PDB file of C-alpha atoms in Angstrom:
ATOM      1  CA  MET A   1      13.324  -8.011   7.049  1.00 60.00           C
ATOM      2  CA  ALA A   2      11.297  -7.035  10.086  1.00 72.00           C
ATOM      3  CA  LEU A   3      11.391  -3.416  11.131  1.00 84.00           C
ATOM      4  CA  ASP A   4      11.889  -2.411  14.728  1.00 87.00           C
ATOM      5  CA  ALA A   5       9.383  -0.152  16.500  1.00 89.00           C
ATOM      6  CA  GLU A   6      11.568   2.952  16.106  1.00 92.00           C
ATOM      7  CA  GLN A   7      11.894   2.455  12.331  1.00 92.00           C
ATOM      8  CA  VAL A   8       8.136   1.995  12.037  1.00 92.00           C
ATOM      9  CA  LYS A   9       7.487   5.204  14.011  1.00 93.00           C
ATOM     10  CA  ASP A  10       9.990   7.191  11.945  1.00 94.00           C
ATOM     11  CA  VAL A  11       8.440   6.133   8.637  1.00 94.00           C
ATOM     12  CA  VAL A  12       4.832   6.585   9.806  1.00 94.00           C
ATOM     13  CA  ARG A  13       5.674  10.190  10.754  1.00 95.00           C
ATOM     14  CA  LEU A  14       6.774  11.037   7.201  1.00 96.00           C
ATOM     15  CA  PRO A  15       4.420  13.174   5.090  1.00 96.00           C
ATOM     16  CA  ALA A  16       2.141  11.173   2.757  1.00 95.00           C
ATOM     17  CA  GLN A  17       4.189  11.953  -0.377  1.00 96.00           C
ATOM     18  CA  GLN A  18       7.399  10.727   1.263  1.00 97.00           C
ATOM     19  CA  ARG A  19       5.599   7.566   2.411  1.00 97.00           C
ATOM     20  CA  TYR A  20       4.499   7.075  -1.219  1.00 98.00           C
ATOM     21  CA  GLU A  21       8.130   7.293  -2.364  1.00 98.00           C
ATOM     22  CA  TYR A  22       9.143   4.878   0.417  1.00 97.00           C
ATOM     23  CA  PHE A  23       6.388   2.507  -0.758  1.00 98.00           C
ATOM     24  CA  VAL A  24       7.552   2.583  -4.396  1.00 98.00           C
ATOM     25  CA  GLU A  25      11.209   2.032  -3.460  1.00 97.00           C
ATOM     26  CA  HIS A  26      10.547  -0.780  -0.988  1.00 97.00           C
ATOM     27  CA  VAL A  27       7.970  -2.636  -3.057  1.00 98.00           C
ATOM     28  CA  ALA A  28      10.250  -2.510  -6.116  1.00 98.00           C
ATOM     29  CA  GLN A  29      13.150  -3.797  -4.026  1.00 97.00           C
ATOM     30  CA  ALA A  30      11.272  -6.507  -2.092  1.00 96.00           C
ATOM     31  CA  GLY A  31       9.080  -7.642  -4.993  1.00 97.00           C
ATOM     32  CA  GLU A  32       6.030  -7.815  -2.743  1.00 97.00           C
ATOM     33  CA  VAL A  33       3.265  -5.602  -1.439  1.00 98.00           C
ATOM     34  CA  TRP A  34       0.964  -5.943   1.564  1.00 98.00           C
ATOM     35  CA  GLY A  35      -2.770  -5.589   2.034  1.00 98.00           C
ATOM     36  CA  LEU A  36      -5.192  -6.474   4.806  1.00 98.00           C
ATOM     37  CA  TYR A  37      -7.428  -9.482   4.266  1.00 98.00           C
ATOM     38  CA  ARG A  38     -10.434 -11.072   5.989  1.00 97.00           C
ATOM     39  CA  ASN A  39     -12.968 -12.715   3.681  1.00 96.00           C
ATOM     40  CA  GLY A  40     -11.926 -10.055   1.156  1.00 96.00           C
ATOM     41  CA  TRP A  41      -9.395  -7.257   0.898  1.00 97.00           C
ATOM     42  CA  ALA A  42      -9.605  -4.139   3.056  1.00 97.00           C
ATOM     43  CA  LEU A  43     -11.200  -1.253   1.184  1.00 97.00           C
ATOM     44  CA  ALA A  44     -11.693   2.357   2.199  1.00 95.00           C
ATOM     45  CA  THR A  45     -13.806   5.094   0.642  1.00 94.00           C
ATOM     46  CA  ARG A  46     -12.515   8.400  -0.676  1.00 93.00           C
ATOM     47  CA  ASP A  47     -14.497  11.571   0.108  1.00 91.00           C
ATOM     48  CA  ASP A  48     -16.091  11.382  -3.368  1.00 95.00           C
ATOM     49  CA  GLY A  49     -17.261   7.798  -2.748  1.00 95.00           C
ATOM     50  CA  THR A  50     -14.547   6.099  -4.840  1.00 96.00           C
ATOM     51  CA  LEU A  51     -13.417   2.781  -3.358  1.00 97.00           C
ATOM     52  CA  VAL A  52      -9.771   2.596  -2.329  1.00 97.00           C
ATOM     53  CA  PHE A  53      -7.732  -0.638  -2.192  1.00 98.00           C
ATOM     54  CA  ALA A  54      -5.338  -0.212   0.755  1.00 98.00           C
ATOM     55  CA  LEU A  55      -1.673  -1.169   0.180  1.00 98.00           C
ATOM     56  CA  TRP A  56       1.484  -1.034   2.287  1.00 98.00           C
ATOM     57  CA  PRO A  57       5.180  -1.734   1.640  1.00 97.00           C
ATOM     58  CA  GLU A  58       5.688  -3.984   4.658  1.00 96.00           C
ATOM     59  CA  ARG A  59       3.689  -6.135   7.050  1.00 96.00           C
ATOM     60  CA  GLU A  60       4.322  -3.917  10.081  1.00 95.00           C
ATOM     61  CA  PHE A  61       2.631  -0.905   8.469  1.00 96.00           C
ATOM     62  CA  ALA A  62      -0.428  -2.880   7.389  1.00 96.00           C
ATOM     63  CA  LEU A  63      -0.728  -4.281  10.913  1.00 95.00           C
ATOM     64  CA  LEU A  64      -0.961  -0.738  12.348  1.00 94.00           C
ATOM     65  CA  CYS A  65      -4.186  -0.226  10.394  1.00 95.00           C
ATOM     66  CA  ALA A  66      -5.842  -3.536  11.338  1.00 95.00           C
ATOM     67  CA  GLU A  67      -8.204  -1.765  13.737  1.00 92.00           C
ATOM     68  CA  PHE A  68     -11.581  -0.020  13.772  1.00 90.00           C
ATOM     69  CA  GLU A  69     -13.304  -0.877  10.480  1.00 89.00           C
ATOM     70  CA  TRP A  70     -10.519  -3.350   9.682  1.00 96.00           C
ATOM     71  CA  GLU A  71     -10.507  -5.083  13.075  1.00 95.00           C
ATOM     72  CA  GLY A  72      -9.891  -8.787  12.525  1.00 96.00           C
ATOM     73  CA  TYR A  73      -8.120  -8.271   9.187  1.00 98.00           C
ATOM     74  CA  ALA A  74      -4.631  -9.729   8.857  1.00 97.00           C
ATOM     75  CA  PRO A  75      -1.688  -8.568   6.742  1.00 97.00           C
ATOM     76  CA  GLN A  76      -1.264 -10.620   3.590  1.00 98.00           C
ATOM     77  CA  ALA A  77       1.475 -10.250   0.987  1.00 98.00           C
ATOM     78  CA  PHE A  78       1.310 -10.737  -2.749  1.00 97.00           C
ATOM     79  CA  GLY A  79       3.885 -10.311  -5.476  1.00 98.00           C
ATOM     80  CA  LEU A  80       4.809  -7.166  -7.340  1.00 98.00           C
ATOM     81  CA  ASP A  81       4.047  -8.952 -10.622  1.00 97.00           C
ATOM     82  CA  GLU A  82       0.523  -9.700  -9.410  1.00 98.00           C
ATOM     83  CA  LEU A  83       0.090  -6.029  -8.466  1.00 98.00           C
ATOM     84  CA  LEU A  84       1.341  -4.764 -11.839  1.00 98.00           C
ATOM     85  CA  ASP A  85      -0.231  -7.379 -14.110  1.00 98.00           C
ATOM     86  CA  ASP A  86      -3.512  -8.192 -12.364  1.00 98.00           C
ATOM     87  CA  LEU A  87      -4.563  -5.870  -9.552  1.00 97.00           C
ATOM     88  CA  LEU A  88      -3.810  -2.428 -10.995  1.00 98.00           C
ATOM     89  CA  PRO A  89      -5.494  -3.156 -14.357  1.00 98.00           C
ATOM     90  CA  ARG A  90      -8.512  -4.548 -12.469  1.00 97.00           C
ATOM     91  CA  LEU A  91      -8.703  -1.473 -10.226  1.00 97.00           C
ATOM     92  CA  GLN A  92      -8.536   0.751 -13.331  1.00 97.00           C
ATOM     93  CA  GLU A  93     -11.286  -1.254 -15.015  1.00 97.00           C
ATOM     94  CA  ASP A  94     -13.533  -1.222 -11.932  1.00 97.00           C
ATOM     95  CA  GLY A  95     -13.001   2.464 -11.100  1.00 97.00           C
ATOM     96  CA  LEU A  96     -11.109   1.883  -7.842  1.00 97.00           C
ATOM     97  CA  VAL A  97      -7.861   3.551  -6.815  1.00 97.00           C
ATOM     98  CA  PRO A  98      -4.905   2.225  -4.844  1.00 98.00           C
ATOM     99  CA  GLY A  99      -4.543   3.696  -1.362  1.00 97.00           C
ATOM    100  CA  ILE A 100      -0.858   3.903  -0.673  1.00 98.00           C
ATOM    101  CA  PHE A 101       0.484   3.729   2.851  1.00 97.00           C
ATOM    102  CA  ARG A 102      -2.465   4.712   5.000  1.00 95.00           C
ATOM    103  CA  THR A 103      -1.558   5.192   8.663  1.00 94.00           C
ATOM    104  CA  PRO A 104      -3.770   5.539  11.741  1.00 91.00           C
ATOM    105  CA  GLY A 105      -3.451   9.336  11.315  1.00 90.00           C
ATOM    106  CA  SER A 106      -3.408   9.738   7.515  1.00 93.00           C
ATOM    107  CA  LYS A 107      -5.286   8.429   4.507  1.00 93.00           C
ATOM    108  CA  GLY A 108      -2.017   8.253   2.557  1.00 95.00           C
ATOM    109  CA  THR A 109      -1.921   8.962  -1.170  1.00 96.00           C
ATOM    110  CA  MET A 110      -4.359   7.767  -3.793  1.00 97.00           C
ATOM    111  CA  PRO A 111      -2.712   7.831  -7.224  1.00 97.00           C
ATOM    112  CA  THR A 112      -4.403   6.483 -10.312  1.00 97.00           C
ATOM    113  CA  PRO A 113      -3.635   2.821 -10.969  1.00 98.00           C
ATOM    114  CA  GLY A 114      -1.731   3.890 -14.103  1.00 97.00           C
ATOM    115  CA  LEU A 115       0.490   6.346 -12.223  1.00 98.00           C
ATOM    116  CA  LEU A 116       1.348   3.796  -9.537  1.00 98.00           C
ATOM    117  CA  LYS A 117       2.143   1.191 -12.186  1.00 98.00           C
ATOM    118  CA  ALA A 118       4.420   3.628 -14.067  1.00 98.00           C
ATOM    119  CA  ASP A 119       6.203   4.697 -10.865  1.00 98.00           C
ATOM    120  CA  LEU A 120       6.804   1.084  -9.817  1.00 98.00           C
ATOM    121  CA  GLN A 121       7.999   0.060 -13.287  1.00 98.00           C
ATOM    122  CA  ASP A 122      10.374   3.053 -13.374  1.00 98.00           C
ATOM    123  CA  GLU A 123      11.776   2.105  -9.968  1.00 97.00           C
ATOM    124  CA  VAL A 124      12.227  -1.555 -10.995  1.00 97.00           C
ATOM    125  CA  ARG A 125      14.110  -0.422 -14.132  1.00 96.00           C
ATOM    126  CA  ARG A 126      16.419   1.754 -11.998  1.00 94.00           C
ATOM    127  CA  ARG A 127      17.471  -1.239  -9.898  1.00 87.00           C
TER     128      ARG A 127
END
């Protein structure tokens, strides 16, 4: 379901923790998550140098961040199962963290892969 511009603005204005909760709820419901891709997935760097794998709950939010260092990247979806079973364990193993719901004005939240997995699994069980 595509969001209109007003809905996008309203959600982007939420504090990072509320955007994280929105992410968990929407990804669990939709069964998919969005990243930015161009010859590889969009990565950011935390202040301590840790690499961050950027993730969004819907295409429209990823598209907002396809600028500056991610100019030319395009939103690409993948399944919740792939996130839980493949990506999060790989991030944990490689020392990366998920970057949840970055916006042009905020770096979003950066939970451990294990915390994000537990939160998503809890939300899926609630549904």
